[in-house]
């Protein structure tokens, strides 16, 4: 079984503050991907990230949270607490679930203003754009767009 190379989950420190910025999380994921020998291992890593996501409550699987136009079914929603946006997501595809888990790992728990001001450049650095089929790449772009829209709505 493949385990996460080095990234730790975002957590609060003793003062109740979140200790990793979006950029730090992105950098850690890039480093994690670089440790993996090939795309077979990277896909396994993505799938494991997806399996580690908490299940989405059935009530949140609705037309309002579903992304349309993706090859797989994807549901993505958010709650805001103390100016921070917490994302919840699921998919009916293991790989797509891994992709959305990657985004949740980077953006969940961050301030809405920081999400909106950030760039998803790390996707290019991971090499995902070159590895995904056109349909999966379109779905990933829609997931990113939804995350930014949900963060913008939380401002």
mmCIF file with all atom_site columns, C-alpha atoms in Angstrom:
data_model
loop_
_atom_site.group_PDB
_atom_site.id
_atom_site.type_symbol
_atom_site.label_atom_id
_atom_site.label_alt_id
_atom_site.label_comp_id
_atom_site.label_asym_id
_atom_site.label_entity_id
_atom_site.label_seq_id
_atom_site.pdbx_PDB_ins_code
_atom_site.Cartn_x
_atom_site.Cartn_y
_atom_site.Cartn_z
_atom_site.occupancy
_atom_site.B_iso_or_equiv
_atom_site.pdbx_formal_charge
_atom_site.auth_seq_id
_atom_site.auth_comp_id
_atom_site.auth_asym_id
_atom_site.auth_atom_id
_atom_site.pdbx_PDB_model_num
ATOM 1   C CA . UNK A 1 1   ? 0.000   0.000  0.000   1.00 0.00 ? 1   UNK A CA 1
ATOM 2   C CA . UNK A 1 2   ? 1.335   3.420  -1.011  1.00 0.00 ? 2   UNK A CA 1
ATOM 3   C CA . UNK A 1 3   ? 1.245   6.095  1.650   1.00 0.00 ? 3   UNK A CA 1
ATOM 4   C CA . UNK A 1 4   ? 1.448   9.842  1.396   1.00 0.00 ? 4   UNK A CA 1
ATOM 5   C CA . UNK A 1 5   ? 5.091   10.760 0.852   1.00 0.00 ? 5   UNK A CA 1
ATOM 6   C CA . UNK A 1 6   ? 5.470   13.803 3.078   1.00 0.00 ? 6   UNK A CA 1
ATOM 7   C CA . UNK A 1 7   ? 2.449   16.064 3.244   1.00 0.00 ? 7   UNK A CA 1
ATOM 8   C CA . UNK A 1 8   ? 0.653   16.339 6.506   1.00 0.00 ? 8   UNK A CA 1
ATOM 9   C CA . UNK A 1 9   ? -3.001  17.280 6.717   1.00 0.00 ? 9   UNK A CA 1
ATOM 10  C CA . UNK A 1 10  ? -3.839  20.884 7.401   1.00 0.00 ? 10  UNK A CA 1
ATOM 11  C CA . UNK A 1 11  ? -4.402  21.250 11.092  1.00 0.00 ? 11  UNK A CA 1
ATOM 12  C CA . UNK A 1 12  ? -4.816  23.860 13.707  1.00 0.00 ? 12  UNK A CA 1
ATOM 13  C CA . UNK A 1 13  ? -1.927  24.661 15.986  1.00 0.00 ? 13  UNK A CA 1
ATOM 14  C CA . UNK A 1 14  ? -2.290  25.155 19.755  1.00 0.00 ? 14  UNK A CA 1
ATOM 15  C CA . UNK A 1 15  ? -3.595  28.680 19.186  1.00 0.00 ? 15  UNK A CA 1
ATOM 16  C CA . UNK A 1 16  ? -6.337  27.495 16.827  1.00 0.00 ? 16  UNK A CA 1
ATOM 17  C CA . UNK A 1 17  ? -4.518  28.863 13.782  1.00 0.00 ? 17  UNK A CA 1
ATOM 18  C CA . UNK A 1 18  ? -3.979  26.954 10.570  1.00 0.00 ? 18  UNK A CA 1
ATOM 19  C CA . UNK A 1 19  ? -0.317  26.329 10.022  1.00 0.00 ? 19  UNK A CA 1
ATOM 20  C CA . UNK A 1 20  ? 0.058   25.846 6.258   1.00 0.00 ? 20  UNK A CA 1
ATOM 21  C CA . UNK A 1 21  ? -0.639  28.383 3.548   1.00 0.00 ? 21  UNK A CA 1
ATOM 22  C CA . UNK A 1 22  ? -2.011  27.473 0.140   1.00 0.00 ? 22  UNK A CA 1
ATOM 23  C CA . UNK A 1 23  ? 1.422   27.985 -1.373  1.00 0.00 ? 23  UNK A CA 1
ATOM 24  C CA . UNK A 1 24  ? 3.052   25.724 1.234   1.00 0.00 ? 24  UNK A CA 1
ATOM 25  C CA . UNK A 1 25  ? 0.497   22.986 0.556   1.00 0.00 ? 25  UNK A CA 1
ATOM 26  C CA . UNK A 1 26  ? 1.005   23.321 -3.189  1.00 0.00 ? 26  UNK A CA 1
ATOM 27  C CA . UNK A 1 27  ? 4.775   23.124 -2.775  1.00 0.00 ? 27  UNK A CA 1
ATOM 28  C CA . UNK A 1 28  ? 4.483   20.039 -0.538  1.00 0.00 ? 28  UNK A CA 1
ATOM 29  C CA . UNK A 1 29  ? 2.328   18.279 -3.148  1.00 0.00 ? 29  UNK A CA 1
ATOM 30  C CA . UNK A 1 30  ? 4.820   19.106 -5.892  1.00 0.00 ? 30  UNK A CA 1
ATOM 31  C CA . UNK A 1 31  ? 7.578   17.620 -3.737  1.00 0.00 ? 31  UNK A CA 1
ATOM 32  C CA . UNK A 1 32  ? 5.439   14.540 -3.025  1.00 0.00 ? 32  UNK A CA 1
ATOM 33  C CA . UNK A 1 33  ? 4.854   13.980 -6.733  1.00 0.00 ? 33  UNK A CA 1
ATOM 34  C CA . UNK A 1 34  ? 8.562   14.358 -7.468  1.00 0.00 ? 34  UNK A CA 1
ATOM 35  C CA . UNK A 1 35  ? 9.308   11.538 -4.996  1.00 0.00 ? 35  UNK A CA 1
ATOM 36  C CA . UNK A 1 36  ? 7.104   9.135  -6.926  1.00 0.00 ? 36  UNK A CA 1
ATOM 37  C CA . UNK A 1 37  ? 8.938   7.238  -9.652  1.00 0.00 ? 37  UNK A CA 1
ATOM 38  C CA . UNK A 1 38  ? 6.358   7.263  -12.434 1.00 0.00 ? 38  UNK A CA 1
ATOM 39  C CA . UNK A 1 39  ? 2.771   8.027  -13.350 1.00 0.00 ? 39  UNK A CA 1
ATOM 40  C CA . UNK A 1 40  ? 1.541   4.634  -12.211 1.00 0.00 ? 40  UNK A CA 1
ATOM 41  C CA . UNK A 1 41  ? 2.671   5.511  -8.670  1.00 0.00 ? 41  UNK A CA 1
ATOM 42  C CA . UNK A 1 42  ? 1.295   9.037  -8.992  1.00 0.00 ? 42  UNK A CA 1
ATOM 43  C CA . UNK A 1 43  ? -2.116  7.718  -10.027 1.00 0.00 ? 43  UNK A CA 1
ATOM 44  C CA . UNK A 1 44  ? -2.052  5.326  -7.054  1.00 0.00 ? 44  UNK A CA 1
ATOM 45  C CA . UNK A 1 45  ? -1.223  8.264  -4.808  1.00 0.00 ? 45  UNK A CA 1
ATOM 46  C CA . UNK A 1 46  ? -4.142  10.268 -6.213  1.00 0.00 ? 46  UNK A CA 1
ATOM 47  C CA . UNK A 1 47  ? -6.498  7.332  -5.693  1.00 0.00 ? 47  UNK A CA 1
ATOM 48  C CA . UNK A 1 48  ? -5.319  6.968  -2.093  1.00 0.00 ? 48  UNK A CA 1
ATOM 49  C CA . UNK A 1 49  ? -5.886  10.685 -1.499  1.00 0.00 ? 49  UNK A CA 1
ATOM 50  C CA . UNK A 1 50  ? -9.427  10.210 -2.748  1.00 0.00 ? 50  UNK A CA 1
ATOM 51  C CA . UNK A 1 51  ? -10.061 7.207  -0.540  1.00 0.00 ? 51  UNK A CA 1
ATOM 52  C CA . UNK A 1 52  ? -8.888  9.231  2.461   1.00 0.00 ? 52  UNK A CA 1
ATOM 53  C CA . UNK A 1 53  ? -11.583 11.875 1.944   1.00 0.00 ? 53  UNK A CA 1
ATOM 54  C CA . UNK A 1 54  ? -14.411 11.666 4.449   1.00 0.00 ? 54  UNK A CA 1
ATOM 55  C CA . UNK A 1 55  ? -17.628 10.427 2.826   1.00 0.00 ? 55  UNK A CA 1
ATOM 56  C CA . UNK A 1 56  ? -20.021 13.112 1.630   1.00 0.00 ? 56  UNK A CA 1
ATOM 57  C CA . UNK A 1 57  ? -23.357 13.027 3.403   1.00 0.00 ? 57  UNK A CA 1
ATOM 58  C CA . UNK A 1 58  ? -26.091 11.767 1.037   1.00 0.00 ? 58  UNK A CA 1
ATOM 59  C CA . UNK A 1 59  ? -28.116 14.960 1.575   1.00 0.00 ? 59  UNK A CA 1
ATOM 60  C CA . UNK A 1 60  ? -25.248 16.950 0.032   1.00 0.00 ? 60  UNK A CA 1
ATOM 61  C CA . UNK A 1 61  ? -25.336 14.907 -3.183  1.00 0.00 ? 61  UNK A CA 1
ATOM 62  C CA . UNK A 1 62  ? -27.782 17.131 -5.013  1.00 0.00 ? 62  UNK A CA 1
ATOM 63  C CA . UNK A 1 63  ? -28.083 18.975 -8.275  1.00 0.00 ? 63  UNK A CA 1
ATOM 64  C CA . UNK A 1 64  ? -26.897 22.126 -6.495  1.00 0.00 ? 64  UNK A CA 1
ATOM 65  C CA . UNK A 1 65  ? -23.580 20.528 -5.531  1.00 0.00 ? 65  UNK A CA 1
ATOM 66  C CA . UNK A 1 66  ? -23.042 18.361 -8.611  1.00 0.00 ? 66  UNK A CA 1
ATOM 67  C CA . UNK A 1 67  ? -20.652 19.492 -11.319 1.00 0.00 ? 67  UNK A CA 1
ATOM 68  C CA . UNK A 1 68  ? -22.081 18.889 -14.757 1.00 0.00 ? 68  UNK A CA 1
ATOM 69  C CA . UNK A 1 69  ? -19.984 18.338 -17.861 1.00 0.00 ? 69  UNK A CA 1
ATOM 70  C CA . UNK A 1 70  ? -17.443 16.097 -16.147 1.00 0.00 ? 70  UNK A CA 1
ATOM 71  C CA . UNK A 1 71  ? -16.945 12.520 -17.354 1.00 0.00 ? 71  UNK A CA 1
ATOM 72  C CA . UNK A 1 72  ? -17.583 11.246 -13.850 1.00 0.00 ? 72  UNK A CA 1
ATOM 73  C CA . UNK A 1 73  ? -20.154 12.411 -11.344 1.00 0.00 ? 73  UNK A CA 1
ATOM 74  C CA . UNK A 1 74  ? -18.632 14.940 -8.964  1.00 0.00 ? 74  UNK A CA 1
ATOM 75  C CA . UNK A 1 75  ? -20.227 16.705 -6.019  1.00 0.00 ? 75  UNK A CA 1
ATOM 76  C CA . UNK A 1 76  ? -18.423 19.651 -4.422  1.00 0.00 ? 76  UNK A CA 1
ATOM 77  C CA . UNK A 1 77  ? -19.721 21.902 -1.687  1.00 0.00 ? 77  UNK A CA 1
ATOM 78  C CA . UNK A 1 78  ? -18.356 24.148 1.026   1.00 0.00 ? 78  UNK A CA 1
ATOM 79  C CA . UNK A 1 79  ? -19.124 25.534 4.434   1.00 0.00 ? 79  UNK A CA 1
ATOM 80  C CA . UNK A 1 80  ? -17.647 28.722 5.823   1.00 0.00 ? 80  UNK A CA 1
ATOM 81  C CA . UNK A 1 81  ? -16.589 29.122 9.424   1.00 0.00 ? 81  UNK A CA 1
ATOM 82  C CA . UNK A 1 82  ? -14.531 31.977 10.881  1.00 0.00 ? 82  UNK A CA 1
ATOM 83  C CA . UNK A 1 83  ? -13.715 33.319 7.393   1.00 0.00 ? 83  UNK A CA 1
ATOM 84  C CA . UNK A 1 84  ? -12.349 29.922 6.348   1.00 0.00 ? 84  UNK A CA 1
ATOM 85  C CA . UNK A 1 85  ? -13.828 27.737 3.649   1.00 0.00 ? 85  UNK A CA 1
ATOM 86  C CA . UNK A 1 86  ? -14.059 23.988 4.215   1.00 0.00 ? 86  UNK A CA 1
ATOM 87  C CA . UNK A 1 87  ? -14.717 21.889 1.152   1.00 0.00 ? 87  UNK A CA 1
ATOM 88  C CA . UNK A 1 88  ? -16.480 18.550 1.002   1.00 0.00 ? 88  UNK A CA 1
ATOM 89  C CA . UNK A 1 89  ? -16.494 16.462 -2.138  1.00 0.00 ? 89  UNK A CA 1
ATOM 90  C CA . UNK A 1 90  ? -16.947 13.050 -3.672  1.00 0.00 ? 90  UNK A CA 1
ATOM 91  C CA . UNK A 1 91  ? -17.033 11.342 -7.048  1.00 0.00 ? 91  UNK A CA 1
ATOM 92  C CA . UNK A 1 92  ? -18.117 8.026  -8.492  1.00 0.00 ? 92  UNK A CA 1
ATOM 93  C CA . UNK A 1 93  ? -14.662 7.584  -10.112 1.00 0.00 ? 93  UNK A CA 1
ATOM 94  C CA . UNK A 1 94  ? -11.567 6.704  -8.083  1.00 0.00 ? 94  UNK A CA 1
ATOM 95  C CA . UNK A 1 95  ? -9.238  8.857  -10.177 1.00 0.00 ? 95  UNK A CA 1
ATOM 96  C CA . UNK A 1 96  ? -11.577 11.847 -10.211 1.00 0.00 ? 96  UNK A CA 1
ATOM 97  C CA . UNK A 1 97  ? -12.095 11.454 -6.470  1.00 0.00 ? 97  UNK A CA 1
ATOM 98  C CA . UNK A 1 98  ? -8.308  11.657 -6.154  1.00 0.00 ? 98  UNK A CA 1
ATOM 99  C CA . UNK A 1 99  ? -8.204  14.816 -8.239  1.00 0.00 ? 99  UNK A CA 1
ATOM 100 C CA . UNK A 1 100 ? -10.862 16.511 -6.151  1.00 0.00 ? 100 UNK A CA 1
ATOM 101 C CA . UNK A 1 101 ? -9.109  15.292 -2.975  1.00 0.00 ? 101 UNK A CA 1
ATOM 102 C CA . UNK A 1 102 ? -5.938  16.994 -4.211  1.00 0.00 ? 102 UNK A CA 1
ATOM 103 C CA . UNK A 1 103 ? -7.848  20.274 -4.463  1.00 0.00 ? 103 UNK A CA 1
ATOM 104 C CA . UNK A 1 104 ? -9.542  19.785 -1.085  1.00 0.00 ? 104 UNK A CA 1
ATOM 105 C CA . UNK A 1 105 ? -6.111  19.125 0.450   1.00 0.00 ? 105 UNK A CA 1
ATOM 106 C CA . UNK A 1 106 ? -4.801  22.446 -0.866  1.00 0.00 ? 106 UNK A CA 1
ATOM 107 C CA . UNK A 1 107 ? -7.786  24.736 -0.373  1.00 0.00 ? 107 UNK A CA 1
ATOM 108 C CA . UNK A 1 108 ? -9.935  23.413 2.473   1.00 0.00 ? 108 UNK A CA 1
ATOM 109 C CA . UNK A 1 109 ? -9.531  25.356 5.698   1.00 0.00 ? 109 UNK A CA 1
ATOM 110 C CA . UNK A 1 110 ? -8.055  28.400 3.974   1.00 0.00 ? 110 UNK A CA 1
ATOM 111 C CA . UNK A 1 111 ? -9.435  31.938 4.110   1.00 0.00 ? 111 UNK A CA 1
ATOM 112 C CA . UNK A 1 112 ? -11.756 32.748 1.229   1.00 0.00 ? 112 UNK A CA 1
ATOM 113 C CA . UNK A 1 113 ? -9.704  35.826 0.331   1.00 0.00 ? 113 UNK A CA 1
ATOM 114 C CA . UNK A 1 114 ? -6.525  33.716 0.155   1.00 0.00 ? 114 UNK A CA 1
ATOM 115 C CA . UNK A 1 115 ? -8.186  31.152 -2.103  1.00 0.00 ? 115 UNK A CA 1
ATOM 116 C CA . UNK A 1 116 ? -9.469  33.805 -4.481  1.00 0.00 ? 116 UNK A CA 1
ATOM 117 C CA . UNK A 1 117 ? -6.038  35.501 -4.554  1.00 0.00 ? 117 UNK A CA 1
ATOM 118 C CA . UNK A 1 118 ? -4.164  32.246 -5.200  1.00 0.00 ? 118 UNK A CA 1
ATOM 119 C CA . UNK A 1 119 ? -3.299  30.573 -8.458  1.00 0.00 ? 119 UNK A CA 1
ATOM 120 C CA . UNK A 1 120 ? -3.695  26.858 -9.236  1.00 0.00 ? 120 UNK A CA 1
ATOM 121 C CA . UNK A 1 121 ? -0.268  26.809 -10.931 1.00 0.00 ? 121 UNK A CA 1
ATOM 122 C CA . UNK A 1 122 ? 0.694   23.710 -8.991  1.00 0.00 ? 122 UNK A CA 1
ATOM 123 C CA . UNK A 1 123 ? -1.491  21.644 -11.349 1.00 0.00 ? 123 UNK A CA 1
ATOM 124 C CA . UNK A 1 124 ? 0.938   22.463 -14.174 1.00 0.00 ? 124 UNK A CA 1
ATOM 125 C CA . UNK A 1 125 ? 3.943   21.724 -11.959 1.00 0.00 ? 125 UNK A CA 1
ATOM 126 C CA . UNK A 1 126 ? 2.489   18.328 -11.054 1.00 0.00 ? 126 UNK A CA 1
ATOM 127 C CA . UNK A 1 127 ? 2.270   17.497 -14.742 1.00 0.00 ? 127 UNK A CA 1
ATOM 128 C CA . UNK A 1 128 ? -1.420  16.630 -14.524 1.00 0.00 ? 128 UNK A CA 1
ATOM 129 C CA . UNK A 1 129 ? -2.393  18.758 -17.496 1.00 0.00 ? 129 UNK A CA 1
ATOM 130 C CA . UNK A 1 130 ? -0.201  16.642 -19.763 1.00 0.00 ? 130 UNK A CA 1
ATOM 131 C CA . UNK A 1 131 ? -1.282  13.297 -18.290 1.00 0.00 ? 131 UNK A CA 1
ATOM 132 C CA . UNK A 1 132 ? -5.066  13.602 -18.130 1.00 0.00 ? 132 UNK A CA 1
ATOM 133 C CA . UNK A 1 133 ? -7.418  12.913 -20.987 1.00 0.00 ? 133 UNK A CA 1
ATOM 134 C CA . UNK A 1 134 ? -9.190  15.958 -22.388 1.00 0.00 ? 134 UNK A CA 1
ATOM 135 C CA . UNK A 1 135 ? -12.387 14.984 -20.547 1.00 0.00 ? 135 UNK A CA 1
ATOM 136 C CA . UNK A 1 136 ? -10.611 14.602 -17.195 1.00 0.00 ? 136 UNK A CA 1
ATOM 137 C CA . UNK A 1 137 ? -8.692  17.860 -17.720 1.00 0.00 ? 137 UNK A CA 1
ATOM 138 C CA . UNK A 1 138 ? -11.974 19.652 -18.425 1.00 0.00 ? 138 UNK A CA 1
ATOM 139 C CA . UNK A 1 139 ? -13.473 18.155 -15.266 1.00 0.00 ? 139 UNK A CA 1
ATOM 140 C CA . UNK A 1 140 ? -10.457 19.234 -13.208 1.00 0.00 ? 140 UNK A CA 1
ATOM 141 C CA . UNK A 1 141 ? -10.796 22.773 -14.569 1.00 0.00 ? 141 UNK A CA 1
ATOM 142 C CA . UNK A 1 142 ? -14.477 22.772 -13.572 1.00 0.00 ? 142 UNK A CA 1
ATOM 143 C CA . UNK A 1 143 ? -13.590 21.595 -10.054 1.00 0.00 ? 143 UNK A CA 1
ATOM 144 C CA . UNK A 1 144 ? -11.067 24.418 -9.707  1.00 0.00 ? 144 UNK A CA 1
ATOM 145 C CA . UNK A 1 145 ? -13.603 26.907 -11.041 1.00 0.00 ? 145 UNK A CA 1
ATOM 146 C CA . UNK A 1 146 ? -16.200 25.706 -8.498  1.00 0.00 ? 146 UNK A CA 1
ATOM 147 C CA . UNK A 1 147 ? -13.705 26.027 -5.619  1.00 0.00 ? 147 UNK A CA 1
ATOM 148 C CA . UNK A 1 148 ? -12.929 29.592 -6.605  1.00 0.00 ? 148 UNK A CA 1
ATOM 149 C CA . UNK A 1 149 ? -16.644 30.388 -7.029  1.00 0.00 ? 149 UNK A CA 1
ATOM 150 C CA . UNK A 1 150 ? -17.485 28.961 -3.603  1.00 0.00 ? 150 UNK A CA 1
ATOM 151 C CA . UNK A 1 151 ? -14.606 30.928 -2.047  1.00 0.00 ? 151 UNK A CA 1
ATOM 152 C CA . UNK A 1 152 ? -15.732 34.100 -3.815  1.00 0.00 ? 152 UNK A CA 1
ATOM 153 C CA . UNK A 1 153 ? -19.278 33.589 -2.514  1.00 0.00 ? 153 UNK A CA 1
ATOM 154 C CA . UNK A 1 154 ? -17.863 33.323 1.023   1.00 0.00 ? 154 UNK A CA 1
ATOM 155 C CA . UNK A 1 155 ? -16.216 36.770 0.872   1.00 0.00 ? 155 UNK A CA 1
#
